[in-house]
Short mmCIF file of the N, C-alpha and C atoms (twelve columns), coordinates in Angstrom:
data_MODEL
# 
_entry.id   MODEL 
# 
loop_
_atom_site.group_PDB 
_atom_site.id 
_atom_site.type_symbol 
_atom_site.label_atom_id 
_atom_site.label_alt_id 
_atom_site.label_comp_id 
_atom_site.label_asym_id 
_atom_site.label_seq_id 
_atom_site.Cartn_x 
_atom_site.Cartn_y 
_atom_site.Cartn_z 
_atom_site.pdbx_PDB_model_num 
ATOM 1   N N  . ALA A 1  175.691 -34.753 73.760 1 
ATOM 2   C CA . ALA A 1  176.097 -35.738 72.741 1 
ATOM 3   C C  . ALA A 1  175.672 -37.125 73.219 1 
ATOM 4   N N  . ASN A 2  175.274 -37.938 72.303 1 
ATOM 5   C CA . ASN A 2  175.060 -39.333 72.642 1 
ATOM 6   C C  . ASN A 2  175.822 -40.197 71.676 1 
ATOM 7   N N  . SER A 3  176.006 -41.454 72.061 1 
ATOM 8   C CA . SER A 3  176.876 -42.328 71.301 1 
ATOM 9   C C  . SER A 3  176.309 -42.611 69.896 1 
ATOM 10  N N  . GLN A 4  175.027 -42.302 69.674 1 
ATOM 11  C CA . GLN A 4  174.481 -42.520 68.342 1 
ATOM 12  C C  . GLN A 4  175.083 -41.557 67.326 1 
ATOM 13  N N  . GLU A 5  175.725 -40.500 67.819 1 
ATOM 14  C CA . GLU A 5  176.314 -39.546 66.887 1 
ATOM 15  C C  . GLU A 5  177.625 -40.079 66.312 1 
ATOM 16  N N  . VAL A 6  178.190 -41.088 66.984 1 
ATOM 17  C CA . VAL A 6  179.353 -41.772 66.448 1 
ATOM 18  C C  . VAL A 6  179.075 -43.277 66.524 1 
ATOM 19  N N  . LEU A 7  179.136 -43.958 65.394 1 
ATOM 20  C CA . LEU A 7  178.904 -45.396 65.376 1 
ATOM 21  C C  . LEU A 7  180.238 -46.095 65.143 1 
ATOM 22  N N  . ALA A 8  180.419 -47.231 65.781 1 
ATOM 23  C CA . ALA A 8  181.637 -48.020 65.630 1 
ATOM 24  C C  . ALA A 8  181.232 -49.425 65.178 1 
ATOM 25  N N  . PHE A 9  181.798 -49.881 64.081 1 
ATOM 26  C CA . PHE A 9  181.475 -51.220 63.588 1 
ATOM 27  C C  . PHE A 9  182.617 -51.721 62.721 1 
ATOM 28  N N  . PRO A 10 182.821 -52.987 62.501 1 
ATOM 29  C CA . PRO A 10 182.244 -54.062 63.309 1 
ATOM 30  C C  . PRO A 10 182.828 -54.034 64.706 1 
ATOM 31  N N  . ASN A 11 182.091 -54.423 65.672 1 
ATOM 32  C CA . ASN A 11 182.571 -54.354 67.063 1 
ATOM 33  C C  . ASN A 11 181.883 -55.488 67.835 1 
ATOM 34  N N  . PRO A 12 182.577 -56.555 68.208 1 
ATOM 35  C CA . PRO A 12 184.033 -56.756 68.136 1 
ATOM 36  C C  . PRO A 12 184.569 -56.921 66.703 1 
ATOM 37  N N  . SER A 13 185.875 -56.722 66.577 1 
ATOM 38  C CA . SER A 13 186.535 -56.841 65.291 1 
ATOM 39  C C  . SER A 13 187.907 -57.493 65.475 1 
ATOM 40  N N  . SER A 14 188.359 -58.168 64.421 1 
ATOM 41  C CA . SER A 14 189.699 -58.759 64.499 1 
ATOM 42  C C  . SER A 14 190.735 -57.934 63.754 1 
ATOM 43  N N  . SER A 15 190.301 -56.966 62.919 1 
ATOM 44  C CA . SER A 15 191.301 -56.253 62.118 1 
ATOM 45  C C  . SER A 15 191.106 -54.741 62.055 1 
ATOM 46  N N  . LEU A 16 189.879 -54.276 61.975 1 
ATOM 47  C CA . LEU A 16 189.682 -52.830 61.890 1 
ATOM 48  C C  . LEU A 16 188.299 -52.473 62.404 1 
ATOM 49  N N  . TRP A 17 188.193 -51.209 62.817 1 
ATOM 50  C CA . TRP A 17 186.896 -50.635 63.138 1 
ATOM 51  C C  . TRP A 17 186.626 -49.482 62.192 1 
ATOM 52  N N  . VAL A 18 185.363 -49.292 61.908 1 
ATOM 53  C CA . VAL A 18 184.962 -48.072 61.176 1 
ATOM 54  C C  . VAL A 18 184.221 -47.182 62.184 1 
ATOM 55  N N  . LEU A 19 184.729 -45.965 62.332 1 
ATOM 56  C CA . LEU A 19 184.078 -44.967 63.169 1 
ATOM 57  C C  . LEU A 19 183.335 -44.022 62.243 1 
ATOM 58  N N  . SER A 20 182.026 -43.961 62.403 1 
ATOM 59  C CA . SER A 20 181.193 -43.158 61.523 1 
ATOM 60  C C  . SER A 20 180.680 -41.946 62.277 1 
ATOM 61  N N  . LEU A 21 181.095 -40.763 61.850 1 
ATOM 62  C CA . LEU A 21 180.630 -39.511 62.440 1 
ATOM 63  C C  . LEU A 21 179.339 -39.096 61.783 1 
ATOM 64  N N  . GLN A 22 178.273 -38.994 62.581 1 
ATOM 65  C CA . GLN A 22 176.977 -38.622 62.004 1 
ATOM 66  C C  . GLN A 22 176.817 -37.112 61.880 1 
ATOM 67  N N  . ASN A 23 177.066 -36.418 62.975 1 
ATOM 68  C CA . ASN A 23 176.677 -35.023 63.050 1 
ATOM 69  C C  . ASN A 23 177.825 -34.042 63.195 1 
ATOM 70  N N  . TYR A 24 179.057 -34.570 63.202 1 
ATOM 71  C CA . TYR A 24 180.197 -33.697 63.400 1 
ATOM 72  C C  . TYR A 24 180.963 -33.553 62.088 1 
ATOM 73  N N  . VAL A 25 181.507 -32.362 61.881 1 
ATOM 74  C CA . VAL A 25 182.322 -32.158 60.678 1 
ATOM 75  C C  . VAL A 25 183.665 -32.812 60.861 1 
ATOM 76  N N  . SER A 26 184.240 -32.684 62.051 1 
ATOM 77  C CA . SER A 26 185.521 -33.306 62.311 1 
ATOM 78  C C  . SER A 26 185.686 -33.493 63.815 1 
ATOM 79  N N  . ALA A 27 186.621 -34.338 64.174 1 
ATOM 80  C CA . ALA A 27 186.881 -34.640 65.585 1 
ATOM 81  C C  . ALA A 27 188.257 -35.254 65.694 1 
ATOM 82  N N  . THR A 28 188.818 -35.225 66.864 1 
ATOM 83  C CA . THR A 28 190.054 -35.982 67.103 1 
ATOM 84  C C  . THR A 28 189.684 -37.205 67.898 1 
ATOM 85  N N  . CYS A 29 190.475 -38.264 67.715 1 
ATOM 86  C CA . CYS A 29 190.181 -39.517 68.363 1 
ATOM 87  C C  . CYS A 29 191.486 -40.110 68.886 1 
ATOM 88  N N  . ARG A 30 191.442 -40.515 70.156 1 
ATOM 89  C CA . ARG A 30 192.539 -41.246 70.772 1 
ATOM 90  C C  . ARG A 30 192.029 -42.641 71.043 1 
ATOM 91  N N  . ILE A 31 192.776 -43.656 70.611 1 
ATOM 92  C CA . ILE A 31 192.438 -45.022 70.991 1 
ATOM 93  C C  . ILE A 31 193.299 -45.350 72.213 1 
ATOM 94  N N  . ILE A 32 192.648 -45.704 73.309 1 
ATOM 95  C CA . ILE A 32 193.391 -45.987 74.539 1 
ATOM 96  C C  . ILE A 32 193.070 -47.411 75.014 1 
ATOM 97  N N  . ASP A 33 194.052 -48.022 75.639 1 
ATOM 98  C CA . ASP A 33 193.839 -49.372 76.168 1 
ATOM 99  C C  . ASP A 33 193.329 -49.291 77.593 1 
ATOM 100 N N  . LEU A 34 193.136 -50.457 78.206 1 
ATOM 101 C CA . LEU A 34 192.563 -50.470 79.553 1 
ATOM 102 C C  . LEU A 34 193.465 -49.850 80.584 1 
ATOM 103 N N  . TYR A 35 194.746 -49.691 80.257 1 
ATOM 104 C CA . TYR A 35 195.712 -49.076 81.178 1 
ATOM 105 C C  . TYR A 35 195.831 -47.576 80.962 1 
ATOM 106 N N  . GLY A 36 195.015 -47.061 80.040 1 
ATOM 107 C CA . GLY A 36 195.061 -45.643 79.777 1 
ATOM 108 C C  . GLY A 36 196.142 -45.194 78.811 1 
ATOM 109 N N  . ARG A 37 196.821 -46.177 78.209 1 
ATOM 110 C CA . ARG A 37 197.892 -45.845 77.261 1 
ATOM 111 C C  . ARG A 37 197.292 -45.525 75.909 1 
ATOM 112 N N  . THR A 38 197.807 -44.490 75.261 1 
ATOM 113 C CA . THR A 38 197.358 -44.142 73.914 1 
ATOM 114 C C  . THR A 38 198.018 -45.079 72.921 1 
ATOM 115 N N  . VAL A 39 197.233 -45.804 72.143 1 
ATOM 116 C CA . VAL A 39 197.797 -46.684 71.133 1 
ATOM 117 C C  . VAL A 39 197.642 -46.141 69.719 1 
ATOM 118 N N  . SER A 40 196.805 -45.119 69.555 1 
ATOM 119 C CA . SER A 40 196.627 -44.521 68.230 1 
ATOM 120 C C  . SER A 40 195.987 -43.164 68.386 1 
ATOM 121 N N  . ASN A 41 196.382 -42.214 67.541 1 
ATOM 122 C CA . ASN A 41 195.780 -40.914 67.469 1 
ATOM 123 C C  . ASN A 41 195.301 -40.666 66.053 1 
ATOM 124 N N  . LEU A 42 194.067 -40.181 65.900 1 
ATOM 125 C CA . LEU A 42 193.500 -40.026 64.582 1 
ATOM 126 C C  . LEU A 42 192.742 -38.707 64.499 1 
ATOM 127 N N  . VAL A 43 192.612 -38.188 63.293 1 
ATOM 128 C CA . VAL A 43 191.684 -37.109 63.048 1 
ATOM 129 C C  . VAL A 43 190.529 -37.698 62.259 1 
ATOM 130 N N  . LEU A 44 189.320 -37.529 62.743 1 
ATOM 131 C CA . LEU A 44 188.125 -38.096 62.097 1 
ATOM 132 C C  . LEU A 44 187.444 -37.022 61.273 1 
ATOM 133 N N  . GLN A 45 186.941 -37.413 60.134 1 
ATOM 134 C CA . GLN A 45 186.145 -36.526 59.279 1 
ATOM 135 C C  . GLN A 45 184.698 -37.009 59.301 1 
ATOM 136 N N  . GLN A 46 183.782 -36.151 58.893 1 
ATOM 137 C CA . GLN A 46 182.377 -36.565 58.821 1 
ATOM 138 C C  . GLN A 46 182.259 -37.737 57.835 1 
ATOM 139 N N  . GLY A 47 181.469 -38.715 58.207 1 
ATOM 140 C CA . GLY A 47 181.362 -39.934 57.414 1 
ATOM 141 C C  . GLY A 47 182.145 -41.062 58.053 1 
ATOM 142 N N  . GLN A 48 182.700 -41.919 57.243 1 
ATOM 143 C CA . GLN A 48 183.322 -43.131 57.775 1 
ATOM 144 C C  . GLN A 48 184.834 -43.005 57.834 1 
ATOM 145 N N  . ASN A 49 185.404 -43.419 58.968 1 
ATOM 146 C CA . ASN A 49 186.836 -43.374 59.202 1 
ATOM 147 C C  . ASN A 49 187.291 -44.779 59.636 1 
ATOM 148 N N  . VAL A 50 188.359 -45.240 59.033 1 
ATOM 149 C CA . VAL A 50 188.852 -46.606 59.333 1 
ATOM 150 C C  . VAL A 50 189.975 -46.512 60.371 1 
ATOM 151 N N  . VAL A 51 189.828 -47.353 61.403 1 
ATOM 152 C CA . VAL A 51 190.878 -47.507 62.393 1 
ATOM 153 C C  . VAL A 51 191.521 -48.882 62.202 1 
ATOM 154 N N  . ASP A 52 192.796 -48.886 61.848 1 
ATOM 155 C CA . ASP A 52 193.499 -50.154 61.638 1 
ATOM 156 C C  . ASP A 52 193.880 -50.717 62.982 1 
ATOM 157 N N  . ALA A 53 193.326 -51.864 63.326 1 
ATOM 158 C CA . ALA A 53 193.570 -52.468 64.652 1 
ATOM 159 C C  . ALA A 53 194.369 -53.769 64.538 1 
ATOM 160 N N  . GLN A 54 194.928 -54.051 63.368 1 
ATOM 161 C CA . GLN A 54 195.623 -55.323 63.194 1 
ATOM 162 C C  . GLN A 54 196.776 -55.489 64.142 1 
ATOM 163 N N  . SER A 55 197.475 -54.380 64.460 1 
ATOM 164 C CA . SER A 55 198.635 -54.483 65.326 1 
ATOM 165 C C  . SER A 55 198.310 -54.464 66.813 1 
ATOM 166 N N  . PHE A 56 197.047 -54.262 67.141 1 
ATOM 167 C CA . PHE A 56 196.645 -54.188 68.553 1 
ATOM 168 C C  . PHE A 56 196.518 -55.611 69.121 1 
ATOM 169 N N  . SER A 57 196.859 -55.766 70.366 1 
ATOM 170 C CA . SER A 57 196.627 -57.024 71.056 1 
ATOM 171 C C  . SER A 57 195.115 -57.208 71.273 1 
ATOM 172 N N  . SER A 58 194.702 -58.446 71.453 1 
ATOM 173 C CA . SER A 58 193.282 -58.674 71.755 1 
ATOM 174 C C  . SER A 58 192.925 -58.056 73.084 1 
ATOM 175 N N  . GLY A 59 191.690 -57.563 73.172 1 
ATOM 176 C CA . GLY A 59 191.253 -56.985 74.433 1 
ATOM 177 C C  . GLY A 59 190.304 -55.827 74.204 1 
ATOM 178 N N  . ILE A 60 190.125 -55.034 75.251 1 
ATOM 179 C CA . ILE A 60 189.181 -53.929 75.232 1 
ATOM 180 C C  . ILE A 60 189.944 -52.612 75.090 1 
ATOM 181 N N  . TYR A 61 189.435 -51.768 74.224 1 
ATOM 182 C CA . TYR A 61 189.987 -50.443 73.977 1 
ATOM 183 C C  . TYR A 61 188.843 -49.419 74.061 1 
ATOM 184 N N  . PHE A 62 189.229 -48.192 74.157 1 
ATOM 185 C CA . PHE A 62 188.226 -47.109 74.135 1 
ATOM 186 C C  . PHE A 62 188.629 -46.095 73.101 1 
ATOM 187 N N  . ALA A 63 187.654 -45.651 72.337 1 
ATOM 188 C CA . ALA A 63 187.859 -44.514 71.456 1 
ATOM 189 C C  . ALA A 63 187.380 -43.266 72.173 1 
ATOM 190 N N  . GLU A 64 188.313 -42.376 72.467 1 
ATOM 191 C CA . GLU A 64 187.978 -41.109 73.130 1 
ATOM 192 C C  . GLU A 64 187.906 -40.059 72.013 1 
ATOM 193 N N  . ILE A 65 186.690 -39.643 71.708 1 
ATOM 194 C CA . ILE A 65 186.458 -38.763 70.565 1 
ATOM 195 C C  . ILE A 65 186.127 -37.376 71.078 1 
ATOM 196 N N  . THR A 66 186.948 -36.394 70.670 1 
ATOM 197 C CA . THR A 66 186.789 -35.018 71.137 1 
ATOM 198 C C  . THR A 66 186.353 -34.145 69.974 1 
ATOM 199 N N  . THR A 67 185.223 -33.467 70.160 1 
ATOM 200 C CA . THR A 67 184.748 -32.471 69.186 1 
ATOM 201 C C  . THR A 67 184.844 -31.117 69.819 1 
ATOM 202 N N  . ASN A 68 184.218 -30.143 69.206 1 
ATOM 203 C CA . ASN A 68 184.303 -28.791 69.742 1 
ATOM 204 C C  . ASN A 68 183.962 -28.700 71.209 1 
ATOM 205 N N  . ASN A 69 182.868 -29.373 71.616 1 
ATOM 206 C CA . ASN A 69 182.441 -29.210 72.988 1 
ATOM 207 C C  . ASN A 69 181.992 -30.519 73.613 1 
ATOM 208 N N  . ASP A 70 182.308 -31.621 73.010 1 
ATOM 209 C CA . ASP A 70 181.908 -32.921 73.571 1 
ATOM 210 C C  . ASP A 70 183.113 -33.866 73.603 1 
ATOM 211 N N  . VAL A 71 183.083 -34.748 74.584 1 
ATOM 212 C CA . VAL A 71 184.016 -35.885 74.573 1 
ATOM 213 C C  . VAL A 71 183.174 -37.160 74.695 1 
ATOM 214 N N  . LEU A 72 183.304 -38.025 73.701 1 
ATOM 215 C CA . LEU A 72 182.588 -39.271 73.716 1 
ATOM 216 C C  . LEU A 72 183.564 -40.413 73.959 1 
ATOM 217 N N  . LEU A 73 183.120 -41.419 74.687 1 
ATOM 218 C CA . LEU A 73 183.952 -42.600 74.917 1 
ATOM 219 C C  . LEU A 73 183.192 -43.816 74.396 1 
ATOM 220 N N  . ILE A 74 183.807 -44.506 73.476 1 
ATOM 221 C CA . ILE A 74 183.173 -45.687 72.856 1 
ATOM 222 C C  . ILE A 74 184.061 -46.901 73.120 1 
ATOM 223 N N  . LYS A 75 183.440 -47.943 73.649 1 
ATOM 224 C CA . LYS A 75 184.159 -49.181 73.944 1 
ATOM 225 C C  . LYS A 75 184.343 -49.980 72.664 1 
ATOM 226 N N  . LEU A 76 185.570 -50.378 72.406 1 
ATOM 227 C CA . LEU A 76 185.926 -51.171 71.228 1 
ATOM 228 C C  . LEU A 76 186.513 -52.498 71.681 1 
ATOM 229 N N  . ILE A 77 186.135 -53.569 71.031 1 
ATOM 230 C CA . ILE A 77 186.644 -54.885 71.412 1 
ATOM 231 C C  . ILE A 77 187.450 -55.468 70.262 1 
ATOM 232 N N  . LYS A 78 188.705 -55.789 70.525 1 
ATOM 233 C CA . LYS A 78 189.572 -56.426 69.514 1 
ATOM 234 C C  . LYS A 78 189.632 -57.911 69.792 1 
ATOM 235 N N  . GLU A 79 189.267 -58.707 68.828 1 
ATOM 236 C CA . GLU A 79 189.267 -60.154 68.985 1 
ATOM 237 C C  . GLU A 79 190.652 -60.725 68.711 1 
# 
């Protein structure tokens, strides 16, 4: 898997990210902060998925996206 299979935009963002699954039918996603704490759990569908980040503090987060046989980590920046 490469990160092109999941796109995250806008990034950085002040309010939300859209995670776009290109080649997967579905996946689970954990948003984790720099301390490894889970701040959100989502189920992603093929196409565009909105992550509401308004309640998150500013800083760096990671989207840990798990599919059948891949785990992708995407860096997200909250302004």
